[in-house]
Amino acid sequence: MKESKMAYTVNCSILLTELPLLERAAAAKAAGFDSVEFWWPFATAVPSDSEVDAFIASIKDAGVTLEGLNFFAGDMPAGDRGLVSWVGRESEFLANIDVVAGIGEATGCKGFNALYGNRQPGIDGQAQDKLAIENLLAAAKGVERIGGTVLLEPISGSEAYPLKTSADAFFVLDKVHAAGAPNVKLLADFYHLAVNGDDVAALIEGHAHEFGHVQIADDPGRGAPGTGTLPLGEWVTRSRDLGYAGGVALEYKAAHAQAFTWLIRQSA
Ligand SMILES: O=C(O)C(=O)CO
């Protein structure tokens, strides 16, 4: 993968986690990057104004672009993976949309990842899927005014999360598009898709031009590119050749000191 650091976005929720949250954007800049992304950086769907202001200031003061932000996804360390299809937490998700759009407006961020949510024991999956469409439409409308795109991501690591492959996501995206919301797109995380057995090369051939965002990590281990066996460089290059013009985010696990050595080795 012979691209400069400028070509990548640092996911500051999985990288640089040795540092306090508000210091991570500056650390990414100091490491040579110009853009960052975050999972939802607060404990609740609607944080205080001062928390939001401090987060926005940490991005602006660092002189980086906020390329992506996840909607509130529940208690992720406890296993939650989103509120989009979570029956009973509709009002929290809807309230979160306004905060997300406000952060987007203040920072220029345009990509917002709406994790779909795990299957709930005792709740009909169809009811969850119906709610998901309603929530995705509301999210799409909420970020439309700032030119935003809602991202839908298949992920690995949670059996209960129903979107495992790109086909699962396209099934939902087709419904959302048919309901009149074109600004909802696939987040192609090559690591999660590969781990779940998707044919990433075929996905790229057919759909790279319509990806909303790309994230990378190697498998096994969700480590830096080169620590596993995935042809990430080929996949990124091919996506670009086929018309993908968005960001490529580094969303892997690595200690701060070694996090970006694979890029330094390449450019040496
Ligand atoms: O939960 C994860 O692994 C994610 O990638 C969230 O965006």
mmCIF file of C-alpha atoms and ligand atoms in Angstrom:
data_model
loop_
_atom_site.group_PDB
_atom_site.id
_atom_site.type_symbol
_atom_site.label_atom_id
_atom_site.label_comp_id
_atom_site.label_asym_id
_atom_site.label_seq_id
_atom_site.Cartn_x
_atom_site.Cartn_y
_atom_site.Cartn_z
ATOM 1 C CA MET A 1 0.000 0.000 0.000
ATOM 2 C CA LYS A 2 2.011 2.920 -1.253
ATOM 3 C CA GLU A 3 -0.045 5.918 -0.237
ATOM 4 C CA SER A 4 1.012 8.747 2.025
ATOM 5 C CA LYS A 5 -0.493 9.326 5.462
ATOM 6 C CA MET A 6 -2.519 12.140 3.930
ATOM 7 C CA ALA A 7 -4.528 9.496 2.105
ATOM 8 C CA TYR A 8 -5.766 7.953 5.357
ATOM 9 C CA THR A 9 -8.110 8.883 8.156
ATOM 10 C CA VAL A 10 -7.258 7.765 11.695
ATOM 11 C CA ASN A 11 -10.078 6.176 13.659
ATOM 12 C CA CYS A 12 -9.430 7.690 17.068
ATOM 13 C CA SER A 13 -11.791 5.332 18.893
ATOM 14 C CA ILE A 14 -9.704 2.242 18.202
ATOM 15 C CA LEU A 15 -6.283 3.893 17.698
ATOM 16 C CA LEU A 16 -4.508 6.298 20.058
ATOM 17 C CA THR A 17 -6.712 5.081 22.891
ATOM 18 C CA GLU A 18 -3.813 5.393 25.361
ATOM 19 C CA LEU A 19 -4.556 9.124 25.217
ATOM 20 C CA PRO A 20 -7.554 10.976 26.618
ATOM 21 C CA LEU A 21 -10.235 11.351 23.964
ATOM 22 C CA LEU A 22 -9.730 15.085 23.562
ATOM 23 C CA GLU A 23 -6.010 14.661 22.861
ATOM 24 C CA ARG A 24 -6.353 12.101 20.107
ATOM 25 C CA ALA A 25 -7.055 14.416 17.158
ATOM 26 C CA ALA A 26 -3.901 16.394 17.942
ATOM 27 C CA ALA A 27 -1.932 13.145 18.271
ATOM 28 C CA ALA A 28 -3.168 12.042 14.846
ATOM 29 C CA LYS A 29 -2.033 15.371 13.409
ATOM 30 C CA ALA A 30 1.339 15.052 15.140
ATOM 31 C CA ALA A 31 1.680 11.601 13.568
ATOM 32 C CA GLY A 32 1.228 13.178 10.124
ATOM 33 C CA PHE A 33 -2.477 12.732 9.366
ATOM 34 C CA ASP A 34 -4.958 15.372 8.263
ATOM 35 C CA SER A 35 -8.234 13.650 9.084
ATOM 36 C CA VAL A 36 -9.796 11.640 11.882
ATOM 37 C CA GLU A 37 -12.996 9.808 12.662
ATOM 38 C CA PHE A 38 -14.640 8.729 15.896
ATOM 39 C CA TRP A 39 -17.229 6.300 17.140
ATOM 40 C CA TRP A 40 -19.755 8.195 19.253
ATOM 41 C CA PRO A 41 -17.432 9.908 21.743
ATOM 42 C CA PHE A 42 -19.904 10.408 24.608
ATOM 43 C CA ALA A 43 -21.590 8.114 27.122
ATOM 44 C CA THR A 44 -25.117 9.227 26.268
ATOM 45 C CA ALA A 45 -27.115 10.026 23.141
ATOM 46 C CA VAL A 46 -27.489 13.655 24.152
ATOM 47 C CA PRO A 47 -24.375 14.919 25.940
ATOM 48 C CA SER A 48 -24.116 18.349 27.534
ATOM 49 C CA ASP A 49 -23.286 21.367 25.374
ATOM 50 C CA SER A 50 -19.941 21.714 27.128
ATOM 51 C CA GLU A 51 -18.985 18.127 26.291
ATOM 52 C CA VAL A 52 -19.905 18.674 22.649
ATOM 53 C CA ASP A 53 -18.068 21.998 22.508
ATOM 54 C CA ALA A 54 -14.915 20.470 23.988
ATOM 55 C CA PHE A 55 -14.998 17.651 21.425
ATOM 56 C CA ILE A 56 -15.444 20.070 18.518
ATOM 57 C CA ALA A 57 -12.658 22.293 19.863
ATOM 58 C CA SER A 58 -10.305 19.296 20.051
ATOM 59 C CA ILE A 59 -10.816 18.695 16.331
ATOM 60 C CA LYS A 60 -10.526 22.322 15.282
ATOM 61 C CA ASP A 61 -7.532 23.077 17.498
ATOM 62 C CA ALA A 62 -5.738 20.037 16.117
ATOM 63 C CA GLY A 63 -6.171 21.347 12.568
ATOM 64 C CA VAL A 64 -7.632 18.101 11.263
ATOM 65 C CA THR A 65 -10.837 17.316 9.390
ATOM 66 C CA LEU A 66 -13.514 15.224 11.063
ATOM 67 C CA GLU A 67 -14.193 12.715 8.292
ATOM 68 C CA GLY A 68 -16.605 10.413 10.102
ATOM 69 C CA LEU A 69 -18.674 10.104 13.254
ATOM 70 C CA ASN A 70 -20.798 7.220 14.517
ATOM 71 C CA PHE A 71 -24.274 7.852 15.856
ATOM 72 C CA PHE A 72 -24.744 6.873 19.514
ATOM 73 C CA ALA A 73 -24.577 3.069 19.552
ATOM 74 C CA GLY A 74 -25.428 2.194 23.152
ATOM 75 C CA ASP A 75 -22.871 0.690 25.520
ATOM 76 C CA MET A 76 -20.365 -0.709 23.034
ATOM 77 C CA PRO A 77 -17.923 -2.176 25.606
ATOM 78 C CA ALA A 78 -20.906 -4.093 27.013
ATOM 79 C CA GLY A 79 -21.721 -5.461 23.561
ATOM 80 C CA ASP A 80 -24.303 -3.016 22.184
ATOM 81 C CA ARG A 81 -23.888 -2.321 18.486
ATOM 82 C CA GLY A 82 -26.304 0.462 17.655
ATOM 83 C CA LEU A 83 -29.794 1.794 18.259
ATOM 84 C CA VAL A 84 -31.148 1.858 14.707
ATOM 85 C CA SER A 85 -33.251 -1.295 15.158
ATOM 86 C CA TRP A 86 -33.527 -1.213 18.956
ATOM 87 C CA VAL A 87 -37.207 -1.358 19.846
ATOM 88 C CA GLY A 88 -37.824 0.781 22.929
ATOM 89 C CA ARG A 89 -34.991 3.277 22.375
ATOM 90 C CA GLU A 90 -36.522 5.147 19.441
ATOM 91 C CA SER A 91 -36.658 8.524 21.183
ATOM 92 C CA GLU A 92 -32.982 8.310 22.165
ATOM 93 C CA PHE A 93 -31.951 7.624 18.583
ATOM 94 C CA LEU A 94 -34.114 10.451 17.242
ATOM 95 C CA ALA A 95 -32.712 12.882 19.817
ATOM 96 C CA ASN A 96 -29.194 11.798 18.882
ATOM 97 C CA ILE A 97 -29.726 12.722 15.234
ATOM 98 C CA ASP A 98 -29.912 16.431 16.084
ATOM 99 C CA VAL A 99 -26.693 16.297 18.100
ATOM 100 C CA VAL A 100 -24.910 14.426 15.310
ATOM 101 C CA ALA A 101 -26.101 16.934 12.691
ATOM 102 C CA GLY A 102 -25.009 19.802 14.965
ATOM 103 C CA ILE A 103 -21.502 18.363 15.256
ATOM 104 C CA GLY A 104 -21.499 17.866 11.487
ATOM 105 C CA GLU A 105 -22.489 21.462 10.951
ATOM 106 C CA ALA A 106 -19.795 22.769 13.289
ATOM 107 C CA THR A 107 -16.985 20.615 11.915
ATOM 108 C CA GLY A 108 -17.871 20.023 8.268
ATOM 109 C CA CYS A 109 -18.160 16.275 8.896
ATOM 110 C CA LYS A 110 -20.429 14.587 6.343
ATOM 111 C CA GLY A 111 -20.225 10.833 7.012
ATOM 112 C CA PHE A 112 -22.295 9.397 9.859
ATOM 113 C CA ASN A 113 -22.224 5.698 10.691
ATOM 114 C CA ALA A 114 -25.513 4.365 12.029
ATOM 115 C CA LEU A 115 -24.836 0.948 13.556
ATOM 116 C CA TYR A 116 -27.887 -1.217 12.962
ATOM 117 C CA GLY A 117 -28.176 -2.817 16.395
ATOM 118 C CA ASN A 118 -28.203 -6.382 17.675
ATOM 119 C CA ARG A 119 -31.203 -8.670 17.539
ATOM 120 C CA GLN A 120 -33.161 -8.298 20.781
ATOM 121 C CA PRO A 121 -34.232 -11.431 22.643
ATOM 122 C CA GLY A 122 -38.019 -11.747 22.617
ATOM 123 C CA ILE A 123 -38.556 -9.083 19.930
ATOM 124 C CA ASP A 124 -39.709 -9.968 16.440
ATOM 125 C CA GLY A 125 -36.877 -9.390 13.952
ATOM 126 C CA GLN A 126 -39.348 -7.958 11.430
ATOM 127 C CA ALA A 127 -40.439 -5.328 13.951
ATOM 128 C CA GLN A 128 -36.786 -4.405 14.466
ATOM 129 C CA ASP A 129 -36.221 -4.175 10.710
ATOM 130 C CA LYS A 130 -39.310 -1.988 10.278
ATOM 131 C CA LEU A 131 -38.061 0.355 12.986
ATOM 132 C CA ALA A 132 -34.617 0.389 11.386
ATOM 133 C CA ILE A 133 -36.037 1.698 8.116
ATOM 134 C CA GLU A 134 -37.927 4.450 9.958
ATOM 135 C CA ASN A 135 -34.851 5.425 11.939
ATOM 136 C CA LEU A 136 -32.573 5.396 8.896
ATOM 137 C CA LEU A 137 -35.013 7.624 7.028
ATOM 138 C CA ALA A 138 -35.118 10.024 9.984
ATOM 139 C CA ALA A 139 -31.315 10.037 10.193
ATOM 140 C CA ALA A 140 -31.019 10.636 6.435
ATOM 141 C CA LYS A 141 -33.394 13.567 6.671
ATOM 142 C CA GLY A 142 -31.613 14.914 9.753
ATOM 143 C CA VAL A 143 -28.217 15.145 8.048
ATOM 144 C CA GLU A 144 -29.542 16.096 4.615
ATOM 145 C CA ARG A 145 -29.505 19.812 5.450
ATOM 146 C CA ILE A 146 -25.730 19.683 5.994
ATOM 147 C CA GLY A 147 -25.074 17.548 2.905
ATOM 148 C CA GLY A 148 -24.501 14.506 5.108
ATOM 149 C CA THR A 149 -24.581 10.815 4.311
ATOM 150 C CA VAL A 150 -25.729 8.082 6.679
ATOM 151 C CA LEU A 151 -23.505 5.002 6.526
ATOM 152 C CA LEU A 152 -24.668 1.439 7.071
ATOM 153 C CA GLU A 153 -22.005 -1.045 8.144
ATOM 154 C CA PRO A 154 -21.922 -4.833 8.237
ATOM 155 C CA ILE A 155 -19.746 -5.808 11.199
ATOM 156 C CA SER A 156 -18.202 -8.943 12.663
ATOM 157 C CA GLY A 157 -17.734 -9.932 16.281
ATOM 158 C CA SER A 158 -21.373 -9.860 17.358
ATOM 159 C CA GLU A 159 -23.444 -12.929 16.505
ATOM 160 C CA ALA A 160 -26.596 -10.933 17.274
ATOM 161 C CA TYR A 161 -25.814 -8.192 14.738
ATOM 162 C CA PRO A 162 -27.860 -9.085 11.654
ATOM 163 C CA LEU A 163 -25.915 -7.203 8.965
ATOM 164 C CA LYS A 164 -22.943 -9.444 8.324
ATOM 165 C CA THR A 165 -22.365 -9.145 4.591
ATOM 166 C CA SER A 166 -22.716 -6.451 1.978
ATOM 167 C CA ALA A 167 -25.804 -8.295 0.665
ATOM 168 C CA ASP A 168 -27.432 -7.886 4.096
ATOM 169 C CA ALA A 169 -26.715 -4.167 3.973
ATOM 170 C CA PHE A 170 -27.857 -3.751 0.357
ATOM 171 C CA PHE A 171 -31.170 -5.411 1.258
ATOM 172 C CA VAL A 172 -31.766 -2.596 3.775
ATOM 173 C CA LEU A 173 -30.284 0.112 1.543
ATOM 174 C CA ASP A 174 -32.628 -0.828 -1.318
ATOM 175 C CA LYS A 175 -35.620 -0.250 0.963
ATOM 176 C CA VAL A 176 -34.315 3.051 2.251
ATOM 177 C CA HIS A 177 -33.536 4.263 -1.269
ATOM 178 C CA ALA A 178 -36.982 3.183 -2.486
ATOM 179 C CA ALA A 179 -38.476 5.224 0.357
ATOM 180 C CA GLY A 180 -36.746 8.321 -1.011
ATOM 181 C CA ALA A 181 -33.479 8.642 0.928
ATOM 182 C CA PRO A 182 -30.514 8.432 -1.474
ATOM 183 C CA ASN A 183 -28.051 9.720 1.150
ATOM 184 C CA VAL A 184 -27.696 6.371 2.914
ATOM 185 C CA LYS A 185 -24.729 4.300 1.705
ATOM 186 C CA LEU A 186 -22.650 1.238 2.426
ATOM 187 C CA LEU A 187 -19.714 1.552 4.793
ATOM 188 C CA ALA A 188 -17.387 -1.079 3.346
ATOM 189 C CA ASP A 189 -15.177 -2.177 6.212
ATOM 190 C CA PHE A 190 -12.974 -4.684 4.405
ATOM 191 C CA TYR A 191 -11.949 -6.348 7.680
ATOM 192 C CA HIS A 192 -15.467 -7.017 8.971
ATOM 193 C CA LEU A 193 -16.657 -8.162 5.532
ATOM 194 C CA ALA A 194 -13.735 -10.542 5.032
ATOM 195 C CA VAL A 195 -14.095 -12.008 8.533
ATOM 196 C CA ASN A 196 -17.771 -12.643 7.805
ATOM 197 C CA GLY A 197 -16.885 -14.504 4.607
ATOM 198 C CA ASP A 198 -18.013 -11.893 2.101
ATOM 199 C CA ASP A 199 -16.304 -11.827 -1.295
ATOM 200 C CA VAL A 200 -14.658 -8.422 -0.902
ATOM 201 C CA ALA A 201 -12.977 -8.456 -4.318
ATOM 202 C CA ALA A 202 -16.323 -9.128 -6.030
ATOM 203 C CA LEU A 203 -18.026 -6.458 -3.928
ATOM 204 C CA ILE A 204 -15.415 -3.930 -5.048
ATOM 205 C CA GLU A 205 -15.826 -4.913 -8.720
ATOM 206 C CA GLY A 206 -19.584 -4.396 -8.553
ATOM 207 C CA HIS A 207 -20.047 -1.572 -6.105
ATOM 208 C CA ALA A 208 -16.889 0.438 -5.340
ATOM 209 C CA HIS A 209 -18.317 3.491 -7.079
ATOM 210 C CA GLU A 210 -21.241 3.567 -4.636
ATOM 211 C CA PHE A 211 -19.357 2.988 -1.364
ATOM 212 C CA GLY A 212 -20.070 5.680 1.199
ATOM 213 C CA HIS A 213 -16.873 5.036 3.137
ATOM 214 C CA VAL A 214 -14.058 2.484 3.448
ATOM 215 C CA GLN A 215 -12.329 1.227 6.595
ATOM 216 C CA ILE A 216 -9.415 -1.203 6.800
ATOM 217 C CA ALA A 217 -7.755 -3.608 9.226
ATOM 218 C CA ASP A 218 -5.955 -6.871 8.598
ATOM 219 C CA ASP A 219 -7.156 -10.357 9.484
ATOM 220 C CA PRO A 220 -6.488 -12.264 11.675
ATOM 221 C CA GLY A 221 -6.367 -9.991 14.691
ATOM 222 C CA ARG A 222 -7.841 -6.707 13.394
ATOM 223 C CA GLY A 223 -4.274 -5.379 13.264
ATOM 224 C CA ALA A 224 -2.436 -2.927 11.014
ATOM 225 C CA PRO A 225 -2.131 -3.675 7.286
ATOM 226 C CA GLY A 226 0.568 -6.300 6.789
ATOM 227 C CA THR A 227 -0.004 -8.073 10.107
ATOM 228 C CA GLY A 228 -2.405 -10.535 8.492
ATOM 229 C CA THR A 229 -3.271 -11.944 5.119
ATOM 230 C CA LEU A 230 -5.815 -9.595 3.548
ATOM 231 C CA PRO A 231 -4.791 -7.906 0.265
ATOM 232 C CA LEU A 232 -5.827 -4.492 1.605
ATOM 233 C CA GLY A 233 -3.552 -2.521 -0.713
ATOM 234 C CA GLU A 234 -5.003 -4.200 -3.794
ATOM 235 C CA TRP A 235 -8.548 -3.680 -2.555
ATOM 236 C CA VAL A 236 -8.022 0.011 -1.836
ATOM 237 C CA THR A 237 -6.295 0.617 -5.184
ATOM 238 C CA ARG A 238 -8.982 -1.270 -7.088
ATOM 239 C CA SER A 239 -11.737 0.646 -5.279
ATOM 240 C CA ARG A 240 -10.107 3.905 -6.300
ATOM 241 C CA ASP A 241 -9.642 2.707 -9.895
ATOM 242 C CA LEU A 242 -13.344 1.890 -10.023
ATOM 243 C CA GLY A 243 -14.447 5.328 -8.884
ATOM 244 C CA TYR A 244 -14.410 5.338 -5.092
ATOM 245 C CA ALA A 245 -13.291 8.849 -4.174
ATOM 246 C CA GLY A 246 -13.955 8.926 -0.422
ATOM 247 C CA GLY A 247 -11.764 8.400 2.591
ATOM 248 C CA VAL A 248 -9.991 5.251 3.731
ATOM 249 C CA ALA A 249 -9.966 4.969 7.500
ATOM 250 C CA LEU A 250 -7.449 3.063 9.599
ATOM 251 C CA GLU A 251 -9.634 1.160 12.038
ATOM 252 C CA TYR A 252 -7.291 -1.405 13.541
ATOM 253 C CA LYS A 253 -5.872 -2.244 16.939
ATOM 254 C CA ALA A 254 -2.270 -1.239 17.602
ATOM 255 C CA ALA A 255 -0.305 0.363 20.395
ATOM 256 C CA HIS A 256 0.378 4.057 19.858
ATOM 257 C CA ALA A 257 4.135 3.583 19.454
ATOM 258 C CA GLN A 258 3.742 1.032 16.636
ATOM 259 C CA ALA A 259 0.455 2.210 15.176
ATOM 260 C CA PHE A 260 1.794 3.762 11.981
ATOM 261 C CA THR A 261 5.173 2.092 11.494
ATOM 262 C CA TRP A 262 3.828 0.105 8.524
ATOM 263 C CA LEU A 263 3.342 3.418 6.674
ATOM 264 C CA ILE A 264 6.805 4.682 7.568
ATOM 265 C CA ARG A 265 8.366 1.422 6.348
ATOM 266 C CA GLN A 266 6.548 1.809 3.053
ATOM 267 C CA SER A 267 7.570 5.342 2.329
ATOM 268 C CA ALA A 268 11.227 4.697 3.316
HETATM 269 O O1 LIG B 1 -17.871 -1.993 16.399
HETATM 270 C C1 LIG B 1 -17.065 -1.985 15.463
HETATM 271 O O2 LIG B 1 -16.222 -2.866 15.333
HETATM 272 C C2 LIG B 1 -17.106 -0.924 14.488
HETATM 273 O O3 LIG B 1 -16.416 -1.001 13.506
HETATM 274 C C3 LIG B 1 -17.992 0.246 14.762
HETATM 275 O O4 LIG B 1 -17.967 1.213 13.793
#
